[in-house]
mmCIF file of C-alpha atoms in Angstrom:
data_model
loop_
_atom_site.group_PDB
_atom_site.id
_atom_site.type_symbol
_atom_site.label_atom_id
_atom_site.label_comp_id
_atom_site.label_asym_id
_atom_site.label_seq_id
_atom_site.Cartn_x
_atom_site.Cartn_y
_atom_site.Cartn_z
ATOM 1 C CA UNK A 913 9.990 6.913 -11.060
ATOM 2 C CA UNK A 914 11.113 3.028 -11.541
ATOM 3 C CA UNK A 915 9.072 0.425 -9.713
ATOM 4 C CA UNK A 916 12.423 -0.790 -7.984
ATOM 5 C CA UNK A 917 13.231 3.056 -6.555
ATOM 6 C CA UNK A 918 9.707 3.315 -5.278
ATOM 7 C CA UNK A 919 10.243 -0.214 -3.761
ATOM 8 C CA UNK A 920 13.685 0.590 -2.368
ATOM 9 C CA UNK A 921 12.239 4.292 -0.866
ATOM 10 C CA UNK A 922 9.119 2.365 0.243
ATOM 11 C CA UNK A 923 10.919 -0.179 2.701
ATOM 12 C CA UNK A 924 13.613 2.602 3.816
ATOM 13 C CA UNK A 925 10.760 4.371 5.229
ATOM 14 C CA UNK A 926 9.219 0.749 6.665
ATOM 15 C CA UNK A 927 12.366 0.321 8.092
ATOM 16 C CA UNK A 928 11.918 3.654 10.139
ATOM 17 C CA UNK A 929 8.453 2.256 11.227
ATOM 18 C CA UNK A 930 9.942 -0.742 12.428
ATOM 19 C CA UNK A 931 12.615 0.320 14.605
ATOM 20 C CA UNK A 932 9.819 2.858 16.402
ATOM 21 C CA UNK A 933 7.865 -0.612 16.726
ATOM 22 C CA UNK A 934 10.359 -2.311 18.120
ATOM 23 C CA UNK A 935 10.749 0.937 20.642
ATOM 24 C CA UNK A 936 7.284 0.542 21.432
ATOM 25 C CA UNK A 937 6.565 -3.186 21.940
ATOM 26 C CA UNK A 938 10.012 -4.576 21.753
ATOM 27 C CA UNK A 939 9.364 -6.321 18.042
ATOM 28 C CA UNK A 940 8.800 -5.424 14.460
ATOM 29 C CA UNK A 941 5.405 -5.927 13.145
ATOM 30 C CA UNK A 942 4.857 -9.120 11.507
ATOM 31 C CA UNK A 943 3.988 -9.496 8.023
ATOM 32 C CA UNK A 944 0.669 -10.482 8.649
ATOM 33 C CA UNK A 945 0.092 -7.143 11.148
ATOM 34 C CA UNK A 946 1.597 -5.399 7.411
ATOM 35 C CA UNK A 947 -0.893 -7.007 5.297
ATOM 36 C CA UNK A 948 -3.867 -6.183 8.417
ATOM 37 C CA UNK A 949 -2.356 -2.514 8.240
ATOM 38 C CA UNK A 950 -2.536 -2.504 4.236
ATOM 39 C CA UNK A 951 -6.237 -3.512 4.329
ATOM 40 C CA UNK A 952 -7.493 -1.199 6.795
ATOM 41 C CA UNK A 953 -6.003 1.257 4.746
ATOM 42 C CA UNK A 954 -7.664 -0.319 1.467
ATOM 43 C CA UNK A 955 -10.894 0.043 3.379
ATOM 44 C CA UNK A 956 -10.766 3.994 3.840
ATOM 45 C CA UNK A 957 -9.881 3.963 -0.027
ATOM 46 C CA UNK A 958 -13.321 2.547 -0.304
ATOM 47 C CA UNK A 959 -14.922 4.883 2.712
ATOM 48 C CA UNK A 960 -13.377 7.828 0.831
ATOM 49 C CA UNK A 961 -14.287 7.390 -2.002
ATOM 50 C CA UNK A 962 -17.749 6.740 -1.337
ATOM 51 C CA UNK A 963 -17.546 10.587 0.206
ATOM 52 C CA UNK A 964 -16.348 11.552 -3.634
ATOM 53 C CA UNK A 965 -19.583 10.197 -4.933
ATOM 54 C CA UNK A 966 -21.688 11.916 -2.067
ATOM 55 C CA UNK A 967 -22.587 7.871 -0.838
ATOM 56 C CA UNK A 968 -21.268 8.821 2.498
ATOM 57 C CA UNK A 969 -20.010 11.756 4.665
ATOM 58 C CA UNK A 970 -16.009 11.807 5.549
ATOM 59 C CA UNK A 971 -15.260 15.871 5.920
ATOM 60 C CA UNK A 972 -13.498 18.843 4.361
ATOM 61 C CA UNK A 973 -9.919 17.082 3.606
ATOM 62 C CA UNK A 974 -11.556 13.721 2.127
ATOM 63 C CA UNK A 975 -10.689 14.208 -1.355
ATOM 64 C CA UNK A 976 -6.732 15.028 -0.440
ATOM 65 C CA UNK A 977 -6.910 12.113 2.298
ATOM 66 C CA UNK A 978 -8.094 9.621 -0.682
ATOM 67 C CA UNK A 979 -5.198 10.579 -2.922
ATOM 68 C CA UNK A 980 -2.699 10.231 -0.261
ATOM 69 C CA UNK A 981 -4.716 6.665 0.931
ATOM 70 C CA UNK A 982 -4.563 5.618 -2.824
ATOM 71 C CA UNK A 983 -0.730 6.374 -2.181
ATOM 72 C CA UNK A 984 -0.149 4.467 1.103
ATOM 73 C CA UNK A 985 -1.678 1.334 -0.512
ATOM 74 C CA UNK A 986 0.969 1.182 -3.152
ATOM 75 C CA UNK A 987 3.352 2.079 -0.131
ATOM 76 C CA UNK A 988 2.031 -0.952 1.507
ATOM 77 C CA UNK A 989 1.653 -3.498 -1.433
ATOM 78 C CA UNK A 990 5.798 -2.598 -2.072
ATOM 79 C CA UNK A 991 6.496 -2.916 1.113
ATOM 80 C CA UNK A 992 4.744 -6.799 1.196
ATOM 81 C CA UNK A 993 6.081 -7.636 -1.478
ATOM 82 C CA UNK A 994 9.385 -6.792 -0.541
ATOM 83 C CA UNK A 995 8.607 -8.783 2.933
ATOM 84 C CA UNK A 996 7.380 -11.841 0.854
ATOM 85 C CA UNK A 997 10.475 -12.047 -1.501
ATOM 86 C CA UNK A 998 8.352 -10.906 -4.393
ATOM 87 C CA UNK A 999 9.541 -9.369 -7.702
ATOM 88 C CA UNK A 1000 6.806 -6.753 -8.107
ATOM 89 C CA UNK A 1001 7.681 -5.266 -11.278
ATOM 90 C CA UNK A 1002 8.018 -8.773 -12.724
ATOM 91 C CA UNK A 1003 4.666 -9.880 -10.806
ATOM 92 C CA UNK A 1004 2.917 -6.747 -12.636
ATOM 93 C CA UNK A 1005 4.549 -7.490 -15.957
ATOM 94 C CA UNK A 1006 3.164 -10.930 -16.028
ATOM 95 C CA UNK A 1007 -0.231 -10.202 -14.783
ATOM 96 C CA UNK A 1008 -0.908 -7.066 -17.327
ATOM 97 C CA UNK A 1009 0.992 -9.431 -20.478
ATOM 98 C CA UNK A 1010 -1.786 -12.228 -19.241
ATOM 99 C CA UNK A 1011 -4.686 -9.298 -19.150
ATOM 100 C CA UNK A 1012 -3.830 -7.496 -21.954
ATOM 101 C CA UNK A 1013 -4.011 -11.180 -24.224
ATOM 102 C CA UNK A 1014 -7.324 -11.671 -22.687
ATOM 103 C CA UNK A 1015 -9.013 -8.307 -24.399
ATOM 104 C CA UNK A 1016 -9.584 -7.589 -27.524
#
């Protein structure tokens, strides 16, 4: 799948989320509340993962609940960028072109 489908599929699905928020509280989430929402989620990536190393207790489903966290963090770093007016694919481009000149 292309970066710019999972982008367009990510924020179609945001979009979902924000006219239930705007049900709820009578306003979208902010992009800040996004990027709050992305790192709690970031933190159960690290929670569950310490349960895949047997560092710390989560349950029965943790190793499916880490793959589909691992999954909702790209969800959420499309859907910021996206918010931010951020080429993604061209951000990631650049940064692995810069990485890859820095190792041998």
């Amino acid at each position: 799948m292309e970066v710019s489908e999972i982008s367009q599929r990510s924020m179609n699905i945001r979009n979902v989320y924000h006219q239930f928020e705007e049900s709820l509280h009578g306003s979208k989430w902010s992009i800040e509340e996004d990027a709050l929402a992305y790192l709690t989620d970031a933190g159960l990536v690290g929670r569950l993962t310490m349960d895949q190393e047997q560092r710390w207790p989560a349950g029965n489903q943790a190793r499916h609940e880490l793959g589909q966290k691992l999954a909702e963090n790209i969800w959420w770093l499309h859907v910021l960028s996206e918010r931010m007016e951020f080429d993604l694919e061209a951000e990631l481009i650049e940064f692995l072109e810069e990485k890859e000149k820095m190792v041998p």
